[in-house]
Amino acid sequence: MNEMFAGWPLLSIVTFMPTAGALLILLARMSQRGDNAGYDNGVKLLALIVTIATFFMSLFAFAAFQWDAPGFQLQEDIPWAFGASYAMGVDQLAMSLLLLTTFLTPLCILASWSIEKQVSSYMVLFLLLETLMIGVFCAQDIVLFYLFFEGGLIPMFILIGVWGGERRVYAAFKFFLYTLLGSLLMLVAIVAMIVMARAAGIENPSNIQGLTEFAAQGGFSPDIQIWLWLAFFASFAVKMPMWPVHTWLPDAHVEAPTAASVVLAAILLKMGGYGFLRFSLPMFPDASHFFTPLVFVLSVIAIVYASLVAFRQLDMKKLIAYSSVAHMGFVTMGIFAGNEQGIQGAIFQMLSHGIISGALFLCVGVVYDRMHTREIAFYGGLVHRMPVYAAIFLLFTMGNVGLPGTSGFPGEILTMVGAFQVNAWVAAGAALGVIFSAAYALTLYRKVAFGVIENPKLDGIADLDAREWITFIPLIIATLVMGLAPSYVLDFTSISAEAIANAYAGAAP
Amino acid sequence: MQFSPEVLIVLGPLFAAAFAGLLQRYIGDKVAMGVTTASIGLSLILSWPIFIGFVWGDEQARVIELFRFIDVAGFTSIWSVRIDTMSAIMLVVVNTVSFLVHVYSIGYMAEDPHRARFFSYLSFFTFSMLALVTANDFLQLFFGWEGVGVASYLLIGFWFQKRSANDAAIKAFVTNRVGDFGFALGIMAAFFCYGSIQFDEVFHAAAANPELMLGVGEVQFRAVEVIAFLLFIGAMGKSAQFFLHVWLPDAMEGPTPVSALIHAATMVTAGVFMVCRAGELYHLAPLASGFVTIIGAVTALFAATVGLAQNDIKRVIAYSTCSQLGYMFFAAGVGAYNAAMFHLFTHAFFKALLFLGAGSVIHGMHHEQDMRYMGGVRKPMPITWAMMTIGTVALIGLGIPGIGGFAGFYSKDAIIEAAYASDGIGAQFAFWCGVTAALLTSFYSWRLAFMTFEGKFRPNPHAHHDEHAHDEHHHVAPTDGSAPAHESPWIMLAPLIVLAIGAIFAGMVFYPYFMGEHAAGFWDHVIPFHEGHHDFPTWVLWAPLIVTLTGFLFAVIFYLWKPAAPKAMAKGPVWAFLYNKWYFDELYDFVFVKGARAIGDLFWKVGDKKIIDGLGPDGVAATSRFVSRNVRKAQTGFVYHYSFIMLIAAVAFGAYAIFVGIGGGR
């Protein structure tokens, strides 16, 4: 496998394959006169094929990747403007998130089959979004990273603003405002870092590897680190989202179409965690140590606060959105624990949350497509009409609760084990979330699935169709495999996690 | 992964559960029931020789490692099947009761349309429980621990159309999670202090450095005390001990075979098992052990008092279970781990017997569970009556010191004597609680027996239900005062008879190994074991028998001779206090459930909406409206409008980079 693709720019191919698909759709639209259903289905099918091909391409990249070698691999580097370069490269951390992205996108396309409004624009945007998301994880140049990172905002903004629910404009605006605010600060920090690195005579000052090495040699003094850390934090904390900059997420989720919700929860939220692991910890270790108490407090607040709020929600998507905030609290806590258990747990939790929250939003989408409401009180007794759906929904509910045997468990326990070694009270606070998550998730499930059907509108509701089945099967397998044999994933990510944890411990003040 | 009979014992039920659960639509109920029952039967056949080998043979303790579950920088859990005296005891308890419950359920659930699902859950439960007892580290134990929790959730809520069943299921799960909160922290603390979560490594590290301190803030505690205490919080949840007991009575919403298997014989004893398994830690932790003793003793007494006043036949037995678990815990707390395990062992037989017997009565009485509307059941259901009576006699621990008795006699007296002999914290308190609870146990057990089987049938005046559903076997009350019931089929009675044999002989046969002269060899350093001393004062030896007979006497007076007396008492405040379970549910509902709702609303409506959004995005109302108007204008559908925004950002970056770049380059 390694020889077969020797010299191929695999990462670029993976990244821009969806863009090529988007261009194809645009070309097709130009030659198309009038709108018809057959054409729309053709567009959907094309998008599906492109995303599946992208997934397979990413598997080739995975095969060409040396699993146990440290550092960036599959590197590409083309000089570009202003000292920045088009540099791509992935390590195990980036590779695992890249695979998560390419794995989930075809499922999102499948879940978008019910879209009827401006199908080709929707699919073009979705494919562009995939390129930008993949790019975030592949970029090895900080400027390139920034462009992908911020670029992802735009298609998502449009997806919510055009294909969203009733209050989509408010939600899109809120989403945009929050994220942009953080981003601008990060932009300033990036520029400052490049300038400093260049001034110090670093050869390629915008390369992430170069910057990391520069930082490891004490390139950024502790005082400067504080400011740079805060600027990056502003951006990543919003993306995570951390308390108290989380309020955009429930609104965005509620208004977003199902597939956009899936991408938002499963992948966009992971960019914040990825950023902390890629930049904050390795480049600003002193500041990270300094701010660890702050992050811990915010993480525990996020876990407890968001769980309690989730408990009171009346809208299914809002409930799951708040539960995402709580679960991301485990991620930030684990990352800033800074030890191997914490970081491994955080990475695992990100991957697992990607699958489980994505699946939960798909579960909501299934009943939303049929009934056009997400109000919890509208439902009840679905198990009588939709037994298969109820079983699948139960599995992912249990995953959300963090039941051992599902992928939700290893991440939670490892982040807590990691945090316990730094501060036992933080771990204890986070462990409270384990109680609350059971309360809100099982209550939601009871209200939706159990009981008797009291709403006559639900009498004729149909169980999963073949397309929905196909959408769920990969997610079910992933949840169970990662839950029962997590060490396959953990062994893979351990190369990156160990490197980050060791460097961070080495830089301890 | 090496294959061996031990592995099959654990994994067989999992495959059977998956097979029956996933293919239930295609294979039909009969195949689902057959496959699951057969797989548990196989586990049963394979596990008895192991246990017998430990008792009479030369079976050696061993660990079979299957695969790495989690392994992150020393935090290592390897999926294992650990075979030693402790797990051998649990293997036979779990598989025996589970197999009999499977068989019994074929009869009990005969009319249920979801039998395949039921059997799948039962087998899944069995797998989780077996994984728990064969664990070789705390994380696998936790895996099984949560697995049995979810199985319990599914089975309590098995009749998911019933709101009360769903609520009970959630209550059970969430209350257990409160315990798991402590349990998980205990695992973390153990790893932090000893660098491992594998049993033997933790125990060795603790023994090697028993004075290791763990700082919690400014305060320093002995690490082993903290760990033992935290782990016990988990046991309190799982084994329904005082404060966290509230879920167990409600769990009776589940089908009765479930109550017998999960909420009497096996799952609820997991906490006791865990404490004994970690006996090496508790042994080093006198304070935590004292806490275990006191909680156990209080539970033993508290649950027995509540049991006096319940009218639902299953609830009486549920509180009895709660109380007996209290006995096991205070035995463990005073260091008599072997007595705790012995009582766990004997209790499994007679408590499963009582529950399945109660199920037989409920089945025979057309789903009547309220003892006030029973009476006169002995005549139509003679075999059930006989078996229930054996169970009752075993539960109250009837026996004559020096001569012998039923199963409960050996284990319960051993516990009471151990408490008397111990100088541990709370041990004397536990002794008196134990003796008093024995009196109450005898009273409520005979109360149950008399109210159900003796006297004249008392029809339910509110008999509203299933007139239609039961048309074909709707009986007119016989004229001789016996109940309009029918004896259960043999498939239900046979398990009762097997369990009755255990309830009679389990104590007698195994006493020498659990407690007596062969105990040191039997336990073989698996748990901390001390040769008990045998010079108890006569009154201590005879006290249990005397209180047991006293309880019997009172029950005879109140429920056979003067049945009007309890009715009069039922109007008093003490009775109301007991009937309402000391008002725990009301208190918890007010503090925790309503509290969580109120705080959740506060965070949501004030925290998020008013404060964060108010100061944040919505704060600058005018700006927001202005921007949103423009956003609305912009979202007319053309993609490049939006791309423009990104372009601006890129240009801004470029300009800034050039500007600063020139400055920096100088």
Coordinates of N, CA, C and O in Angstrom, one line a residue, chain B residues 239-296:
Chain B
S239 N -26.4 -2.2 46.1 CA -27.0 -3.1 47.0 C -28.1 -2.4 47.9 O -28.4 -2.9 48.9
A240 N -28.5 -1.2 47.4 CA -29.7 -0.6 48.1 C -29.5 -0.4 49.6 O -30.4 -0.9 50.3
Q241 N -28.4 0.2 50.0 CA -28.2 0.4 51.4 C -28.8 1.8 51.8 O -29.0 2.6 50.9
F242 N -29.0 2.0 53.1 CA -29.6 3.2 53.6 C -29.1 4.4 52.9 O -27.9 4.6 52.7
F243 N -30.0 5.3 52.6 CA -29.8 6.5 51.8 C -30.0 6.3 50.3 O -30.6 7.1 49.6
L244 N -29.4 5.2 49.8 CA -29.5 4.9 48.4 C -30.4 3.6 48.2 O -30.3 3.0 47.2
H245 N -31.3 3.3 49.1 CA -32.1 2.1 49.0 C -33.4 2.4 48.3 O -34.1 1.5 47.9
V246 N -33.7 3.7 48.0 CA -35.0 4.0 47.5 C -35.5 3.4 46.2 O -36.7 3.3 46.0
W247 N -34.5 2.9 45.4 CA -34.9 2.4 44.1 C -35.4 1.0 44.2 O -36.2 0.5 43.4
L248 N -35.0 0.2 45.2 CA -35.2 -1.2 45.2 C -36.7 -1.6 45.4 O -37.2 -2.4 44.6
P249 N -37.5 -1.0 46.3 CA -38.9 -1.3 46.4 C -39.6 -1.0 45.1 O -40.5 -1.8 44.6
D250 N -39.3 0.1 44.5 CA -39.9 0.5 43.2 C -39.6 -0.4 42.1 O -40.4 -0.6 41.1
A251 N -38.4 -1.1 42.2 CA -38.0 -2.0 41.1 C -38.9 -3.2 41.0 O -38.8 -3.9 40.1
M252 N -39.8 -3.3 42.0 CA -40.8 -4.4 42.0 C -41.8 -4.3 40.8 O -42.6 -5.2 40.6
E253 N -41.7 -3.1 40.1 CA -42.6 -2.9 39.0 C -42.2 -3.9 37.9 O -43.0 -4.2 37.0
G254 N -41.0 -4.5 37.9 CA -40.6 -5.4 36.9 C -41.3 -6.8 37.1 O -41.9 -7.0 38.1
P255 N -41.3 -7.6 36.0 CA -41.9 -8.9 36.2 C -41.2 -9.7 37.4 O -40.0 -9.5 37.6
T256 N -42.0 -10.5 38.1 CA -41.5 -11.1 39.3 C -40.2 -12.0 39.1 O -39.4 -11.9 40.0
P257 N -40.1 -12.7 38.0 CA -38.8 -13.5 37.9 C -37.6 -12.6 37.9 O -36.5 -12.9 38.4
V258 N -37.8 -11.3 37.4 CA -36.7 -10.4 37.4 C -36.3 -10.0 38.9 O -35.2 -9.9 39.3
S259 N -37.4 -9.8 39.7 CA -37.1 -9.5 41.1 C -36.4 -10.6 41.8 O -35.5 -10.3 42.6
A260 N -36.7 -11.8 41.4 CA -36.0 -12.9 42.1 C -34.6 -13.0 41.7 O -33.7 -13.1 42.5
L261 N -34.3 -12.8 40.4 CA -32.9 -13.0 39.9 C -32.1 -11.7 40.2 O -31.0 -11.9 40.8
I262 N -32.6 -10.6 39.9 CA -31.8 -9.4 39.9 C -31.8 -8.7 41.3 O -30.9 -8.3 41.9
H263 N -33.1 -8.6 41.8 CA -33.3 -7.7 42.9 C -33.4 -8.5 44.2 O -33.9 -8.1 45.2
A264 N -32.9 -9.8 44.2 CA -32.8 -10.6 45.4 C -31.5 -11.4 45.4 O -30.7 -11.2 46.4
A265 N -31.3 -12.2 44.4 CA -30.3 -13.2 44.5 C -28.9 -12.7 44.0 O -27.9 -13.0 44.6
T266 N -28.9 -11.9 42.9 CA -27.6 -11.6 42.3 C -27.2 -10.2 42.3 O -26.3 -9.8 43.0
M267 N -27.8 -9.4 41.5 CA -27.3 -8.0 41.2 C -27.1 -7.2 42.5 O -26.1 -6.6 42.7
V268 N -28.1 -7.2 43.4 CA -28.0 -6.4 44.6 C -26.9 -7.0 45.5 O -26.5 -6.2 46.4
T269 N -26.5 -8.2 45.3 CA -25.4 -8.7 46.2 C -24.0 -8.3 45.6 O -23.0 -8.6 46.2
A270 N -24.0 -7.6 44.4 CA -22.8 -7.3 43.8 C -22.0 -6.3 44.7 O -20.7 -6.4 44.8
G271 N -22.7 -5.5 45.5 CA -22.0 -4.6 46.4 C -21.2 -5.3 47.5 O -20.1 -5.0 47.8
V272 N -21.9 -6.3 48.0 CA -21.3 -7.2 49.0 C -20.1 -7.9 48.5 O -19.0 -7.9 49.1
F273 N -20.3 -8.4 47.3 CA -19.2 -9.1 46.6 C -18.0 -8.2 46.4 O -16.9 -8.6 46.7
M274 N -18.3 -7.0 46.0 CA -17.2 -6.0 45.7 C -16.4 -5.7 47.0 O -15.2 -5.7 47.1
V275 N -17.2 -5.5 48.1 CA -16.5 -5.2 49.4 C -15.7 -6.4 49.8 O -14.5 -6.2 50.3
C276 N -16.2 -7.6 49.7 CA -15.4 -8.8 50.1 C -14.2 -9.0 49.2 O -13.1 -9.3 49.6
R277 N -14.4 -8.7 47.9 CA -13.3 -8.9 46.9 C -12.2 -7.9 47.3 O -11.0 -8.2 47.2
A278 N -12.6 -6.7 47.7 CA -11.6 -5.7 48.1 C -11.3 -5.8 49.6 O -10.9 -4.8 50.2
G279 N -11.6 -6.9 50.2 CA -11.4 -7.1 51.6 C -10.0 -6.7 52.1 O -9.9 -6.1 53.2
E280 N -9.0 -6.9 51.2 CA -7.7 -6.5 51.6 C -7.6 -5.0 51.9 O -6.7 -4.6 52.6
L281 N -8.4 -4.3 51.2 CA -8.4 -2.8 51.4 C -9.2 -2.5 52.7 O -8.7 -1.7 53.5
Y282 N -10.4 -3.0 52.8 CA -11.2 -2.7 54.0 C -10.5 -3.2 55.3 O -10.7 -2.5 56.3
H283 N -9.8 -4.3 55.1 CA -9.0 -4.8 56.2 C -8.1 -3.8 56.8 O -7.8 -3.7 58.0
L284 N -7.5 -2.9 55.9 CA -6.6 -1.9 56.3 C -7.2 -0.6 56.7 O -6.6 0.4 57.1
A285 N -8.6 -0.5 56.5 CA -9.3 0.8 56.7 C -10.3 0.7 57.8 O -11.5 0.4 57.5
P286 N -9.9 0.8 59.0 CA -10.9 0.7 60.1 C -12.0 1.7 60.1 O -13.2 1.3 60.4
L287 N -11.7 2.9 59.6 CA -12.8 3.9 59.6 C -13.8 3.6 58.6 O -15.0 3.6 58.8
A288 N -13.3 3.3 57.3 CA -14.3 3.0 56.3 C -15.1 1.7 56.6 O -16.3 1.6 56.4
S289 N -14.4 0.7 57.2 CA -15.1 -0.5 57.6 C -16.1 -0.2 58.7 O -17.2 -0.7 58.6
G290 N -15.8 0.7 59.6 CA -16.8 1.2 60.6 C -18.0 1.8 59.9 O -19.2 1.5 60.3
F291 N -17.8 2.6 58.9 CA -18.9 3.2 58.1 C -19.7 2.1 57.5 O -21.0 2.1 57.5
V292 N -19.0 1.1 56.9 CA -19.7 -0.1 56.3 C -20.6 -0.8 57.3 O -21.8 -1.1 57.1
T293 N -20.0 -1.0 58.5 CA -20.8 -1.7 59.6 C -22.0 -0.9 59.9 O -23.1 -1.5 60.0
I294 N -21.9 0.4 60.2 CA -23.0 1.2 60.7 C -24.1 1.3 59.6 O -25.3 1.1 59.9
I295 N -23.7 1.5 58.3 CA -24.7 1.6 57.3 C -25.4 0.3 57.1 O -26.6 0.2 57.0
G296 N -24.6 -0.8 57.2 CA -25.2 -2.1 57.1 C -26.2 -2.4 58.2 O -27.3 -2.9 58.0

